[in-house]
Tab-separated table of C-alpha atoms and ligand atoms in Angstrom:
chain	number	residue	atom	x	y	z
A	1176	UNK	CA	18.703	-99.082	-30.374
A	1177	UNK	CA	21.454	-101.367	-29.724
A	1178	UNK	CA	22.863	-103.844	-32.132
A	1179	UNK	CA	24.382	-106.762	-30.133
A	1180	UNK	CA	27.537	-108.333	-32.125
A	1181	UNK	CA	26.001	-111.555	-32.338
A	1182	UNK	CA	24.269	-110.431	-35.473
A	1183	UNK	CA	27.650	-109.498	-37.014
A	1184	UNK	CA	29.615	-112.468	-36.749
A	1185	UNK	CA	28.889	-113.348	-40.423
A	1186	UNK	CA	32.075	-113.383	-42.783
A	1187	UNK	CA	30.088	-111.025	-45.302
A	1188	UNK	CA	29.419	-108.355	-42.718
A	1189	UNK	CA	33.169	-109.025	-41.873
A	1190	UNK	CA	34.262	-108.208	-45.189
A	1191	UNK	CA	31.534	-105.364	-46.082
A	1192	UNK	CA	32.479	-103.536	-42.643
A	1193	UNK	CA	36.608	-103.991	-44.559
A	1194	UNK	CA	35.596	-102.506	-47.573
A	1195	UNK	CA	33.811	-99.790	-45.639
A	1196	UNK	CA	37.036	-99.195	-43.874
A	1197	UNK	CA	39.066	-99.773	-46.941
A	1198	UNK	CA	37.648	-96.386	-48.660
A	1199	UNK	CA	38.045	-94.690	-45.733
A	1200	UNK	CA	41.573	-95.173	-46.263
A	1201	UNK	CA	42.056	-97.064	-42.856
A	1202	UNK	CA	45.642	-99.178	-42.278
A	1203	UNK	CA	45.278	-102.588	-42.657
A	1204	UNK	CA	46.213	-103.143	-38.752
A	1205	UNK	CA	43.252	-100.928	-38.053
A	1206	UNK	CA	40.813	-102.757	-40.483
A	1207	UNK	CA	42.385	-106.015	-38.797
A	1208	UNK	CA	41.244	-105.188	-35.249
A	1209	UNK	CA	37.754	-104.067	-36.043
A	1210	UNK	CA	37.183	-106.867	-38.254
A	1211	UNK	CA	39.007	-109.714	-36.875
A	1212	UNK	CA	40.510	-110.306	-40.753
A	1213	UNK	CA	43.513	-111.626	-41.469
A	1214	UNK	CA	46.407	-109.496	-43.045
A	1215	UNK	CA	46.275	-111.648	-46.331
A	1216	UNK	CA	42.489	-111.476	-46.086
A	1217	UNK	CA	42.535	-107.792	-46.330
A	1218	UNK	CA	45.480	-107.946	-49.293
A	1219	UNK	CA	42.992	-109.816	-51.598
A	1220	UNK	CA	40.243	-107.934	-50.459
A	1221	UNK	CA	42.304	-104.578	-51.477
A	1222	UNK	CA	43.008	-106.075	-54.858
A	1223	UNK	CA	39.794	-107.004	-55.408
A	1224	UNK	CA	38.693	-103.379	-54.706
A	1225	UNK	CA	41.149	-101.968	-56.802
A	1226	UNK	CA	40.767	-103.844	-60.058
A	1227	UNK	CA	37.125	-101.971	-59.785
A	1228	UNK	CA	37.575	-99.003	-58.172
A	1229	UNK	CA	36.743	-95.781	-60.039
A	1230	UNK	CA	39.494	-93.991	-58.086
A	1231	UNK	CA	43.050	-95.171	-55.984
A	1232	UNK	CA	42.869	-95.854	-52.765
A	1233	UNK	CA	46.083	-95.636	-51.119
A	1234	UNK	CA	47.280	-98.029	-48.383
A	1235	UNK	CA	48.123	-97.002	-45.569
A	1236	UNK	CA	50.547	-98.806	-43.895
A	1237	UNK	CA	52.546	-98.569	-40.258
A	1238	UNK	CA	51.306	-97.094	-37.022
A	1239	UNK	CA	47.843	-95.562	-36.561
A	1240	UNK	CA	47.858	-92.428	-34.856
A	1241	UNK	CA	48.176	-92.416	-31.217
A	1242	UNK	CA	48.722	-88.613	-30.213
A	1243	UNK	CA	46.064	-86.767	-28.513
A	1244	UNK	CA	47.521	-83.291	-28.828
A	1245	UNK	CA	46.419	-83.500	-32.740
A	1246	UNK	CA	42.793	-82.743	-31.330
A	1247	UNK	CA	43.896	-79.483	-29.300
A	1248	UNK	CA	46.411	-78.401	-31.437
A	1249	UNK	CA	44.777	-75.484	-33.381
A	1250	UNK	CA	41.551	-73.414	-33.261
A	1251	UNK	CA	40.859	-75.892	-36.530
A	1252	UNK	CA	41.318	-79.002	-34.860
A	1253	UNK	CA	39.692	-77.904	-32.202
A	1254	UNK	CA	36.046	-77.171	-33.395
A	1255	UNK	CA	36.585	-80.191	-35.906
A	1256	UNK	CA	36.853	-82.475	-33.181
A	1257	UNK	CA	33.993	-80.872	-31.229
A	1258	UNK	CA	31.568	-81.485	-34.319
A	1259	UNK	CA	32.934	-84.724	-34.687
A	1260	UNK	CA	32.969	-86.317	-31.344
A	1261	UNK	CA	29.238	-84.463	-31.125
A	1262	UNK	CA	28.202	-86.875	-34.051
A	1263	UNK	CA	30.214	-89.843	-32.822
A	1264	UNK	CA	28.103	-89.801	-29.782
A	1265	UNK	CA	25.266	-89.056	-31.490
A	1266	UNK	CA	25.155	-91.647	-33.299
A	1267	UNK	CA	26.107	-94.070	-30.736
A	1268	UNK	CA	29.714	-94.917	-31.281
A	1269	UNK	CA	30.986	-93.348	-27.949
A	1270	UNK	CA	29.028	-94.319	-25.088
A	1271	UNK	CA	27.362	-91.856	-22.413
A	1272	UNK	CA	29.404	-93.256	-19.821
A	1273	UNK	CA	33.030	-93.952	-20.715
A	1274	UNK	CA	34.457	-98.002	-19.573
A	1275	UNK	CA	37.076	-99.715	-20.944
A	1276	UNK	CA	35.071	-102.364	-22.651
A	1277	UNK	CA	33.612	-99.745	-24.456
A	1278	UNK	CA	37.235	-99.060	-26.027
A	1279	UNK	CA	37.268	-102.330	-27.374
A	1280	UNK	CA	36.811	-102.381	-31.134
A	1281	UNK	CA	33.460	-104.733	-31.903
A	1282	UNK	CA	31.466	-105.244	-35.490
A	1283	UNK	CA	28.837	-103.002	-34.513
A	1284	UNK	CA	30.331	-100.157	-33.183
A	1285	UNK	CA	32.790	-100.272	-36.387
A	1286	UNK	CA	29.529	-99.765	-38.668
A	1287	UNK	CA	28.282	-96.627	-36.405
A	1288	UNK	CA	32.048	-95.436	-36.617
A	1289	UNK	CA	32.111	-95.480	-40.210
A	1290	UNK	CA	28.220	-93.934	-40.779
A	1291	UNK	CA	29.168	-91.467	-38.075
A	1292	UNK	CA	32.534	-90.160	-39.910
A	1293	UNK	CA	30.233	-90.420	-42.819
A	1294	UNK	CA	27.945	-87.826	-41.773
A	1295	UNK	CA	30.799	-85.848	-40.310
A	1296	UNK	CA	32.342	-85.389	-43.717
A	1297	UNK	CA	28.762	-84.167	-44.940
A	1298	UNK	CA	28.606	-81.386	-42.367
A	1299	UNK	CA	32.414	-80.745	-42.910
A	1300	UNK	CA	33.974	-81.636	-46.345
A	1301	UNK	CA	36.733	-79.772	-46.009
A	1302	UNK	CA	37.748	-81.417	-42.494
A	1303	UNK	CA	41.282	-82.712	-42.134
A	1304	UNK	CA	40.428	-85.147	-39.487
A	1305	UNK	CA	41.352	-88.342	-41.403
A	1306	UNK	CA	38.980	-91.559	-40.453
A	1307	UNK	CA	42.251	-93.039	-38.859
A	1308	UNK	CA	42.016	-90.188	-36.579
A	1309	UNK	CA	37.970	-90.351	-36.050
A	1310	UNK	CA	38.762	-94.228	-34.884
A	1311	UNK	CA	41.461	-92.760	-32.416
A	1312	UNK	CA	39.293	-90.140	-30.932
A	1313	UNK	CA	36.237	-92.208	-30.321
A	1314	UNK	CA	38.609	-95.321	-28.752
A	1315	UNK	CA	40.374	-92.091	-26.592
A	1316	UNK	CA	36.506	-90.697	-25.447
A	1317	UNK	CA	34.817	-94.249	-25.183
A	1318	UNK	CA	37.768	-95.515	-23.130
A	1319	UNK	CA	37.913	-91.779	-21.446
A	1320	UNK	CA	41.653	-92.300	-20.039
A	1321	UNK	CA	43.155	-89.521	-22.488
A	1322	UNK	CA	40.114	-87.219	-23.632
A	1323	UNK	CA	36.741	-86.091	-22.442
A	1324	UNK	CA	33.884	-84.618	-23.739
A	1325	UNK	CA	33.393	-81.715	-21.841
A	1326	UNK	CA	32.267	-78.109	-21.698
A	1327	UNK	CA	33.509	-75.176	-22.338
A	1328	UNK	CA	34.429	-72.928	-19.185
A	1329	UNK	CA	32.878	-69.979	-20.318
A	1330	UNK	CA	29.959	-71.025	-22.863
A	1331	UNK	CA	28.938	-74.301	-22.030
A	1332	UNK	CA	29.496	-75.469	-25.577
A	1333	UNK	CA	31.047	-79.140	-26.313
A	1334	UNK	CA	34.367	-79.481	-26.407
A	1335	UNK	CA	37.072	-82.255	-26.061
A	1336	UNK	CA	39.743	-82.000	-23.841
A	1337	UNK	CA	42.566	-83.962	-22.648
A	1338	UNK	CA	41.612	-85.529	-19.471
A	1339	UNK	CA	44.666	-84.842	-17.056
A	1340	UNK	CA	44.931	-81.164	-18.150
A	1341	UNK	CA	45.019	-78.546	-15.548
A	1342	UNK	CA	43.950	-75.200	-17.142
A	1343	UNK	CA	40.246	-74.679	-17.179
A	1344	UNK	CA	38.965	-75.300	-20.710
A	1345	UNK	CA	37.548	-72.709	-23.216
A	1346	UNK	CA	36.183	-73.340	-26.505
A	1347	UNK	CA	38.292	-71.043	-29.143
A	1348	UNK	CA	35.224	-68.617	-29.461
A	1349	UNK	CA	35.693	-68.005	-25.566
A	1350	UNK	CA	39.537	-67.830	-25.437
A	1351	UNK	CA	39.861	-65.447	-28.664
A	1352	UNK	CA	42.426	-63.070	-28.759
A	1353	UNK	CA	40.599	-60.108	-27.912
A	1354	UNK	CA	39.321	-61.351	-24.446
A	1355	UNK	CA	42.515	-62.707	-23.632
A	1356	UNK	CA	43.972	-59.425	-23.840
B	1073	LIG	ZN1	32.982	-71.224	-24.995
């Protein structure tokens, strides 16, 4: 089912879809552009949090991440990302079919970002995949210019790759050391 933004331009969902971001740890420019709240907006909001909290939140503040080699760094990253960008898709916050639009950050799609890394840090606690990062790879796979969701060369299994890459693909259980020898 599709939620059209319409039913998300209220200021409380604005400021619930923040605080959602806000314990995620998310940088204020980030929790600006899916949100559409003002910098100062987002200060009080912050403060507001805080003087309640049970635990610190730290801000984050400068550049979000922008590299795509962090998802094909490692073996780690790697299957992380694969689990991830499975649930991201699953639960709807990466299209089927990459388009730019889809890129575009909207209410809606911020809500199935956040239950989607959600979920992800139930199957994986111990990830290192930071939300910051989760909002980066689902942009990079719903705008599909940098990474795809693929499959593996020799299994079939999901995997994301960076689109201009010329090798062909295998998921670390394929490429292990003792085929590759
Ligand atoms: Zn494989």
């Amino acid at each position: 089912m599709r939620i059209s933004d319409h039913r998300y331009n209220g200021e409380r969902l604005r400021m619930e879809l923040a605080l959602r971001f806000l314990r995620h740890e998310a940088r204020t420019q980030t929790i600006r552009a899916w949100t559409g709240l003002s910098d100062d907006r987002i200060r009080k909001l912050y403060r507001t949090y805080m003087s309640q909290a049970s635990r610190f939140l730290p801000r984050h503040r400068g550049k979000s991440p922008h590299q795509v080699g962090y998802f094909t760094r490692s073996q780690r990253s790697q299957h992380e990302t694969a689990v991830l960008a499975s649930v991201l898709s699953l639960l709807g916050a990466v299209p089927a079919a990459p388009d730019t639009a889809a890129g575009v950050p909207a209410l809606a799609r911020g809500e199935q970002l956040c239950q989607a890394f959600e979920a992800y840090r139930m199957l994986l606690p111990s990830s290192q995949i930071t939300f910051e990062h989760a909002v980066f790879l689902a942009t990079a796979l719903a705008r599909g210019d940098q990474l795809r969701l693929g499959g593996c060369g020799g299994c079939g299994g999901l995997m994301v790759t960076e689109r201009f890459t010329l090798r062909t693909q295998r998921c670390h259980h394929c490429a292990s050391p003792l085929q590759a020898h």
